[in-house]
Amino acid sequence: MDYNTTREHMIIPEYGRNIQKMIEYTVGIEDREKRNKSAQFVVRVMGQMNPDIKESSDYIQTLWDHMHMIADFKLDVDSPYPKPVKENLMRKPDRIEYSDKKISLRHYGKTIENIIAKSNEFEDGEEKDALILSIANYLKRSYLTWNRESVSDATIAKHLEEMSDGKLIFNQLTPLISVSEVVVKNKPVNKMKKKPQKGFGSNTKKKYTK
């Protein structure tokens, strides 16, 4: 019995093992004209087996490239396209460079981080203190939208300090908005009103006109 574990590794599994065998057979054909005809036939079959690839504008060239890959670049035929370079097709994609700037506490969002960064530029005084209080209240409301249990003012103060790199300090002398007030405001309101049901004891009578 031919088990999958003992079979040869498939280069591109989407085409199946039969296509791979057909390509391997084509590579071994000594007559160049027959080898060319076999390669063209295999490409047509590959296109039928993988119709999604037709959405690409260069899908014919892609099929030929795939055939060369499955043949381990050993196929010598008169292709309508240049033979692909193995190193270019098989190399790993370039690493995507991500910004090192990360959101400290992701659930608050990027917008509030930008506001905090601007607030760091304010000089100390009443205006900055009022701004800190406003930001702290916003953080508490935001926190409670995804965590309805509870959060202390000390926790919010700590988060604000972390997000501002220690430049915005909430002294907690003024209490923030209460948890119950935020939860009540965020609680969905059921606007469905019960309609009075008509029973047998109803005094409502239909009026008939002659």
PDB file of C-alpha atoms in Angstrom:
ATOM      1  CA  MET A   1       0.000   0.000   0.000  1.00  0.00           C
ATOM      2  CA  ASP A   2       1.287   3.495  -0.919  1.00  0.00           C
ATOM      3  CA  TYR A   3       1.055   5.634   2.223  1.00  0.00           C
ATOM      4  CA  ASN A   4       1.304   9.434   2.074  1.00  0.00           C
ATOM      5  CA  THR A   5       4.159   9.363   4.591  1.00  0.00           C
ATOM      6  CA  THR A   6       6.343   7.380   2.177  1.00  0.00           C
ATOM      7  CA  ARG A   7       5.523   9.449  -0.896  1.00  0.00           C
ATOM      8  CA  GLU A   8       7.735  12.126  -2.361  1.00  0.00           C
ATOM      9  CA  HIS A   9       7.256  15.642  -1.009  1.00  0.00           C
ATOM     10  CA  MET A  10       4.891  17.768  -3.107  1.00  0.00           C
ATOM     11  CA  ILE A  11       6.366  21.139  -4.094  1.00  0.00           C
ATOM     12  CA  ILE A  12       2.996  22.895  -4.584  1.00  0.00           C
ATOM     13  CA  PRO A  13       0.276  20.722  -2.977  1.00  0.00           C
ATOM     14  CA  GLU A  14      -2.577  22.698  -4.596  1.00  0.00           C
ATOM     15  CA  TYR A  15      -1.881  21.027  -7.948  1.00  0.00           C
ATOM     16  CA  GLY A  16      -1.876  17.514  -6.553  1.00  0.00           C
ATOM     17  CA  ARG A  17       0.501  14.595  -6.918  1.00  0.00           C
ATOM     18  CA  ASN A  18      -0.563  13.657 -10.458  1.00  0.00           C
ATOM     19  CA  ILE A  19       0.505  17.033 -11.848  1.00  0.00           C
ATOM     20  CA  GLN A  20       3.862  16.672 -10.124  1.00  0.00           C
ATOM     21  CA  LYS A  21       4.320  13.239 -11.706  1.00  0.00           C
ATOM     22  CA  MET A  22       3.369  14.627 -15.132  1.00  0.00           C
ATOM     23  CA  ILE A  23       5.976  17.366 -14.775  1.00  0.00           C
ATOM     24  CA  GLU A  24       8.613  14.890 -13.635  1.00  0.00           C
ATOM     25  CA  TYR A  25       7.779  12.764 -16.675  1.00  0.00           C
ATOM     26  CA  THR A  26       8.082  15.833 -18.939  1.00  0.00           C
ATOM     27  CA  VAL A  27      11.532  16.637 -17.549  1.00  0.00           C
ATOM     28  CA  GLY A  28      12.703  13.154 -18.542  1.00  0.00           C
ATOM     29  CA  ILE A  29      11.538  13.343 -22.181  1.00  0.00           C
ATOM     30  CA  GLU A  30      14.642  13.403 -24.380  1.00  0.00           C
ATOM     31  CA  ASP A  31      13.056  14.730 -27.575  1.00  0.00           C
ATOM     32  CA  ARG A  32      12.789  18.532 -27.246  1.00  0.00           C
ATOM     33  CA  GLU A  33       9.724  18.908 -29.475  1.00  0.00           C
ATOM     34  CA  LYS A  34       7.819  16.257 -27.532  1.00  0.00           C
ATOM     35  CA  ARG A  35       9.008  17.796 -24.271  1.00  0.00           C
ATOM     36  CA  ASN A  36       7.681  21.201 -25.357  1.00  0.00           C
ATOM     37  CA  LYS A  37       4.276  19.740 -26.285  1.00  0.00           C
ATOM     38  CA  SER A  38       4.084  17.881 -22.979  1.00  0.00           C
ATOM     39  CA  ALA A  39       4.919  21.056 -21.038  1.00  0.00           C
ATOM     40  CA  GLN A  40       2.210  23.029 -22.870  1.00  0.00           C
ATOM     41  CA  PHE A  41      -0.331  20.308 -22.133  1.00  0.00           C
ATOM     42  CA  VAL A  42       0.615  20.253 -18.433  1.00  0.00           C
ATOM     43  CA  VAL A  43       0.221  24.041 -18.197  1.00  0.00           C
ATOM     44  CA  ARG A  44      -3.321  23.805 -19.606  1.00  0.00           C
ATOM     45  CA  VAL A  45      -4.216  21.112 -17.080  1.00  0.00           C
ATOM     46  CA  MET A  46      -2.729  23.184 -14.248  1.00  0.00           C
ATOM     47  CA  GLY A  47      -4.930  26.116 -15.276  1.00  0.00           C
ATOM     48  CA  GLN A  48      -8.030  23.911 -15.123  1.00  0.00           C
ATOM     49  CA  MET A  49      -7.104  22.564 -11.697  1.00  0.00           C
ATOM     50  CA  ASN A  50      -6.416  26.002 -10.241  1.00  0.00           C
ATOM     51  CA  PRO A  51      -9.071  28.319 -11.776  1.00  0.00           C
ATOM     52  CA  ASP A  52      -8.688  30.958  -9.056  1.00  0.00           C
ATOM     53  CA  ILE A  53      -5.310  31.924 -10.454  1.00  0.00           C
ATOM     54  CA  LYS A  54      -7.044  33.204 -13.624  1.00  0.00           C
ATOM     55  CA  GLU A  55      -8.057  36.312 -11.701  1.00  0.00           C
ATOM     56  CA  SER A  56      -4.444  37.460 -12.045  1.00  0.00           C
ATOM     57  CA  SER A  57      -3.543  39.369 -15.220  1.00  0.00           C
ATOM     58  CA  ASP A  58      -0.330  37.361 -15.640  1.00  0.00           C
ATOM     59  CA  TYR A  59      -1.796  33.983 -14.692  1.00  0.00           C
ATOM     60  CA  ILE A  60      -0.292  32.159 -17.717  1.00  0.00           C
ATOM     61  CA  GLN A  61       3.204  33.208 -16.701  1.00  0.00           C
ATOM     62  CA  THR A  62       2.415  32.209 -13.123  1.00  0.00           C
ATOM     63  CA  LEU A  63       1.480  28.712 -14.307  1.00  0.00           C
ATOM     64  CA  TRP A  64       4.779  28.371 -16.165  1.00  0.00           C
ATOM     65  CA  ASP A  65       6.661  29.618 -13.098  1.00  0.00           C
ATOM     66  CA  HIS A  66       4.861  27.075 -10.938  1.00  0.00           C
ATOM     67  CA  MET A  67       5.741  24.309 -13.377  1.00  0.00           C
ATOM     68  CA  HIS A  68       9.431  25.255 -13.200  1.00  0.00           C
ATOM     69  CA  MET A  69       9.226  25.271  -9.400  1.00  0.00           C
ATOM     70  CA  ILE A  70       7.635  21.812  -9.296  1.00  0.00           C
ATOM     71  CA  ALA A  71      10.325  20.605 -11.729  1.00  0.00           C
ATOM     72  CA  ASP A  72      12.971  21.974  -9.347  1.00  0.00           C
ATOM     73  CA  PHE A  73      14.039  24.267 -12.224  1.00  0.00           C
ATOM     74  CA  LYS A  74      15.355  21.283 -14.208  1.00  0.00           C
ATOM     75  CA  LEU A  75      12.831  21.640 -17.036  1.00  0.00           C
ATOM     76  CA  ASP A  76      14.418  22.749 -20.319  1.00  0.00           C
ATOM     77  CA  VAL A  77      11.644  23.856 -22.678  1.00  0.00           C
ATOM     78  CA  ASP A  78      10.825  26.688 -25.072  1.00  0.00           C
ATOM     79  CA  SER A  79       8.657  28.692 -22.697  1.00  0.00           C
ATOM     80  CA  PRO A  80       6.831  31.838 -23.881  1.00  0.00           C
ATOM     81  CA  TYR A  81       8.275  33.530 -20.804  1.00  0.00           C
ATOM     82  CA  PRO A  82      11.818  33.788 -19.437  1.00  0.00           C
ATOM     83  CA  LYS A  83      12.748  30.920 -17.182  1.00  0.00           C
ATOM     84  CA  PRO A  84      12.448  32.153 -13.587  1.00  0.00           C
ATOM     85  CA  VAL A  85      15.507  32.398 -11.387  1.00  0.00           C
ATOM     86  CA  LYS A  86      15.328  29.887  -8.557  1.00  0.00           C
ATOM     87  CA  GLU A  87      16.786  32.260  -5.982  1.00  0.00           C
ATOM     88  CA  ASN A  88      14.164  34.925  -6.758  1.00  0.00           C
ATOM     89  CA  LEU A  89      11.165  32.589  -6.451  1.00  0.00           C
ATOM     90  CA  MET A  90      12.340  30.565  -3.493  1.00  0.00           C
ATOM     91  CA  ARG A  91      13.775  33.340  -1.325  1.00  0.00           C
ATOM     92  CA  LYS A  92      11.928  34.452   1.768  1.00  0.00           C
ATOM     93  CA  PRO A  93      10.015  37.730   1.498  1.00  0.00           C
ATOM     94  CA  ASP A  94      11.654  40.829   2.872  1.00  0.00           C
ATOM     95  CA  ARG A  95      10.930  41.504   6.483  1.00  0.00           C
ATOM     96  CA  ILE A  96       8.307  44.160   7.018  1.00  0.00           C
ATOM     97  CA  GLU A  97       9.562  46.947   9.203  1.00  0.00           C
ATOM     98  CA  TYR A  98       7.043  47.885  11.863  1.00  0.00           C
ATOM     99  CA  SER A  99       7.080  51.077  13.837  1.00  0.00           C
ATOM    100  CA  ASP A 100       8.737  50.752  17.227  1.00  0.00           C
ATOM    101  CA  LYS A 101       6.124  53.106  18.613  1.00  0.00           C
ATOM    102  CA  LYS A 102       3.614  50.893  20.400  1.00  0.00           C
ATOM    103  CA  ILE A 103       0.443  51.740  22.219  1.00  0.00           C
ATOM    104  CA  SER A 104       1.159  51.418  25.921  1.00  0.00           C
ATOM    105  CA  LEU A 105      -2.332  50.332  26.875  1.00  0.00           C
ATOM    106  CA  ARG A 106      -4.060  49.274  23.676  1.00  0.00           C
ATOM    107  CA  HIS A 107      -7.633  49.316  24.924  1.00  0.00           C
ATOM    108  CA  TYR A 108      -7.517  53.108  25.271  1.00  0.00           C
ATOM    109  CA  GLY A 109      -6.725  53.587  21.599  1.00  0.00           C
ATOM    110  CA  LYS A 110      -4.243  55.633  19.618  1.00  0.00           C
ATOM    111  CA  THR A 111      -6.249  58.864  19.679  1.00  0.00           C
ATOM    112  CA  ILE A 112      -5.966  59.359  23.438  1.00  0.00           C
ATOM    113  CA  GLU A 113      -2.219  58.676  23.254  1.00  0.00           C
ATOM    114  CA  ASN A 114      -1.867  61.508  20.765  1.00  0.00           C
ATOM    115  CA  ILE A 115      -3.860  63.802  23.066  1.00  0.00           C
ATOM    116  CA  ILE A 116      -1.650  62.853  26.008  1.00  0.00           C
ATOM    117  CA  ALA A 117       1.465  63.536  23.941  1.00  0.00           C
ATOM    118  CA  LYS A 118       0.182  67.036  23.149  1.00  0.00           C
ATOM    119  CA  SER A 119      -0.778  67.619  26.782  1.00  0.00           C
ATOM    120  CA  ASN A 120       2.804  66.929  27.835  1.00  0.00           C
ATOM    121  CA  GLU A 121       3.766  70.201  26.156  1.00  0.00           C
ATOM    122  CA  PHE A 122       1.547  72.311  28.442  1.00  0.00           C
ATOM    123  CA  GLU A 123       3.217  74.264  31.228  1.00  0.00           C
ATOM    124  CA  ASP A 124       2.269  73.415  34.809  1.00  0.00           C
ATOM    125  CA  GLY A 125      -0.713  75.344  36.104  1.00  0.00           C
ATOM    126  CA  GLU A 126      -4.476  75.330  36.486  1.00  0.00           C
ATOM    127  CA  GLU A 127      -5.073  74.771  32.770  1.00  0.00           C
ATOM    128  CA  LYS A 128      -2.867  71.682  32.742  1.00  0.00           C
ATOM    129  CA  ASP A 129      -4.439  70.366  35.961  1.00  0.00           C
ATOM    130  CA  ALA A 130      -7.916  70.708  34.428  1.00  0.00           C
ATOM    131  CA  LEU A 131      -6.697  68.926  31.306  1.00  0.00           C
ATOM    132  CA  ILE A 132      -5.245  66.075  33.372  1.00  0.00           C
ATOM    133  CA  LEU A 133      -8.553  65.677  35.212  1.00  0.00           C
ATOM    134  CA  SER A 134     -10.459  65.625  31.924  1.00  0.00           C
ATOM    135  CA  ILE A 135      -8.129  62.995  30.432  1.00  0.00           C
ATOM    136  CA  ALA A 136      -8.313  60.866  33.576  1.00  0.00           C
ATOM    137  CA  ASN A 137     -12.118  60.889  33.448  1.00  0.00           C
ATOM    138  CA  TYR A 138     -11.980  59.904  29.790  1.00  0.00           C
ATOM    139  CA  LEU A 139      -9.655  57.001  30.603  1.00  0.00           C
ATOM    140  CA  LYS A 140     -12.010  55.810  33.319  1.00  0.00           C
ATOM    141  CA  ARG A 141     -15.034  55.926  31.021  1.00  0.00           C
ATOM    142  CA  SER A 142     -13.095  54.132  28.310  1.00  0.00           C
ATOM    143  CA  TYR A 143     -11.865  51.489  30.739  1.00  0.00           C
ATOM    144  CA  LEU A 144     -15.388  50.765  31.956  1.00  0.00           C
ATOM    145  CA  THR A 145     -16.773  50.305  28.455  1.00  0.00           C
ATOM    146  CA  TRP A 146     -14.818  47.056  28.097  1.00  0.00           C
ATOM    147  CA  ASN A 147     -14.481  46.121  31.782  1.00  0.00           C
ATOM    148  CA  ARG A 148     -17.704  46.802  33.650  1.00  0.00           C
ATOM    149  CA  GLU A 149     -16.595  45.411  36.999  1.00  0.00           C
ATOM    150  CA  SER A 150     -14.741  48.319  38.598  1.00  0.00           C
ATOM    151  CA  VAL A 151     -11.587  50.384  38.451  1.00  0.00           C
ATOM    152  CA  SER A 152     -10.008  52.578  41.097  1.00  0.00           C
ATOM    153  CA  ASP A 153      -8.851  56.142  40.585  1.00  0.00           C
ATOM    154  CA  ALA A 154      -5.371  54.973  41.590  1.00  0.00           C
ATOM    155  CA  THR A 155      -5.313  52.533  38.655  1.00  0.00           C
ATOM    156  CA  ILE A 156      -6.358  55.253  36.226  1.00  0.00           C
ATOM    157  CA  ALA A 157      -3.691  57.564  37.655  1.00  0.00           C
ATOM    158  CA  LYS A 158      -1.088  54.838  37.126  1.00  0.00           C
ATOM    159  CA  HIS A 159      -2.199  54.261  33.530  1.00  0.00           C
ATOM    160  CA  LEU A 160      -2.063  57.985  32.800  1.00  0.00           C
ATOM    161  CA  GLU A 161       1.423  58.222  34.266  1.00  0.00           C
ATOM    162  CA  GLU A 162       2.613  55.271  32.143  1.00  0.00           C
ATOM    163  CA  MET A 163       1.072  56.595  28.938  1.00  0.00           C
ATOM    164  CA  SER A 164       2.605  60.049  29.436  1.00  0.00           C
ATOM    165  CA  ASP A 165       6.056  58.730  30.401  1.00  0.00           C
ATOM    166  CA  GLY A 166       5.590  60.169  33.883  1.00  0.00           C
ATOM    167  CA  LYS A 167       4.786  63.704  32.679  1.00  0.00           C
ATOM    168  CA  LEU A 168       1.072  63.785  33.576  1.00  0.00           C
ATOM    169  CA  ILE A 169       0.430  63.080  37.251  1.00  0.00           C
ATOM    170  CA  PHE A 170      -3.128  62.862  38.555  1.00  0.00           C
ATOM    171  CA  ASN A 171      -2.991  63.738  42.274  1.00  0.00           C
ATOM    172  CA  GLN A 172      -6.364  62.051  43.031  1.00  0.00           C
ATOM    173  CA  LEU A 173      -7.421  64.967  45.238  1.00  0.00           C
ATOM    174  CA  THR A 174     -10.465  65.404  43.028  1.00  0.00           C
ATOM    175  CA  PRO A 175     -12.458  62.161  42.678  1.00  0.00           C
ATOM    176  CA  LEU A 176     -13.128  60.966  39.161  1.00  0.00           C
ATOM    177  CA  ILE A 177     -16.539  60.112  37.787  1.00  0.00           C
ATOM    178  CA  SER A 178     -18.088  57.241  39.756  1.00  0.00           C
ATOM    179  CA  VAL A 179     -18.197  53.711  38.381  1.00  0.00           C
ATOM    180  CA  SER A 180     -21.958  53.451  38.862  1.00  0.00           C
ATOM    181  CA  GLU A 181     -22.571  56.630  36.892  1.00  0.00           C
ATOM    182  CA  VAL A 182     -20.526  55.414  33.926  1.00  0.00           C
ATOM    183  CA  VAL A 183     -22.069  51.938  33.940  1.00  0.00           C
ATOM    184  CA  VAL A 184     -25.609  53.342  34.019  1.00  0.00           C
ATOM    185  CA  LYS A 185     -24.848  55.640  31.079  1.00  0.00           C
ATOM    186  CA  ASN A 186     -23.332  52.777  29.089  1.00  0.00           C
ATOM    187  CA  LYS A 187     -26.166  50.389  29.876  1.00  0.00           C
ATOM    188  CA  PRO A 188     -28.350  49.794  26.817  1.00  0.00           C
ATOM    189  CA  VAL A 189     -31.859  51.130  27.210  1.00  0.00           C
ATOM    190  CA  ASN A 190     -34.734  48.836  26.346  1.00  0.00           C
ATOM    191  CA  LYS A 191     -37.163  51.059  24.492  1.00  0.00           C
ATOM    192  CA  MET A 192     -39.696  48.306  23.954  1.00  0.00           C
ATOM    193  CA  LYS A 193     -42.847  49.036  25.884  1.00  0.00           C
ATOM    194  CA  LYS A 194     -45.340  46.388  26.765  1.00  0.00           C
ATOM    195  CA  LYS A 195     -48.623  46.809  25.030  1.00  0.00           C
ATOM    196  CA  PRO A 196     -51.749  46.316  27.164  1.00  0.00           C
ATOM    197  CA  GLN A 197     -53.225  42.917  26.525  1.00  0.00           C
ATOM    198  CA  LYS A 198     -56.913  42.571  25.863  1.00  0.00           C
ATOM    199  CA  GLY A 199     -58.562  39.972  28.020  1.00  0.00           C
ATOM    200  CA  PHE A 200     -62.039  38.661  28.514  1.00  0.00           C
ATOM    201  CA  GLY A 201     -62.631  41.255  31.206  1.00  0.00           C
ATOM    202  CA  SER A 202     -61.964  44.157  28.908  1.00  0.00           C
ATOM    203  CA  ASN A 203     -64.592  46.888  28.833  1.00  0.00           C
ATOM    204  CA  THR A 204     -63.661  47.821  25.299  1.00  0.00           C
ATOM    205  CA  LYS A 205     -66.558  47.238  22.940  1.00  0.00           C
ATOM    206  CA  LYS A 206     -66.728  47.554  19.218  1.00  0.00           C
ATOM    207  CA  LYS A 207     -69.197  50.036  17.833  1.00  0.00           C
ATOM    208  CA  TYR A 208     -71.203  49.026  14.829  1.00  0.00           C
ATOM    209  CA  THR A 209     -72.906  51.446  12.521  1.00  0.00           C
ATOM    210  CA  LYS A 210     -75.979  50.601  10.606  1.00  0.00           C
TER     211      LYS A 210
END
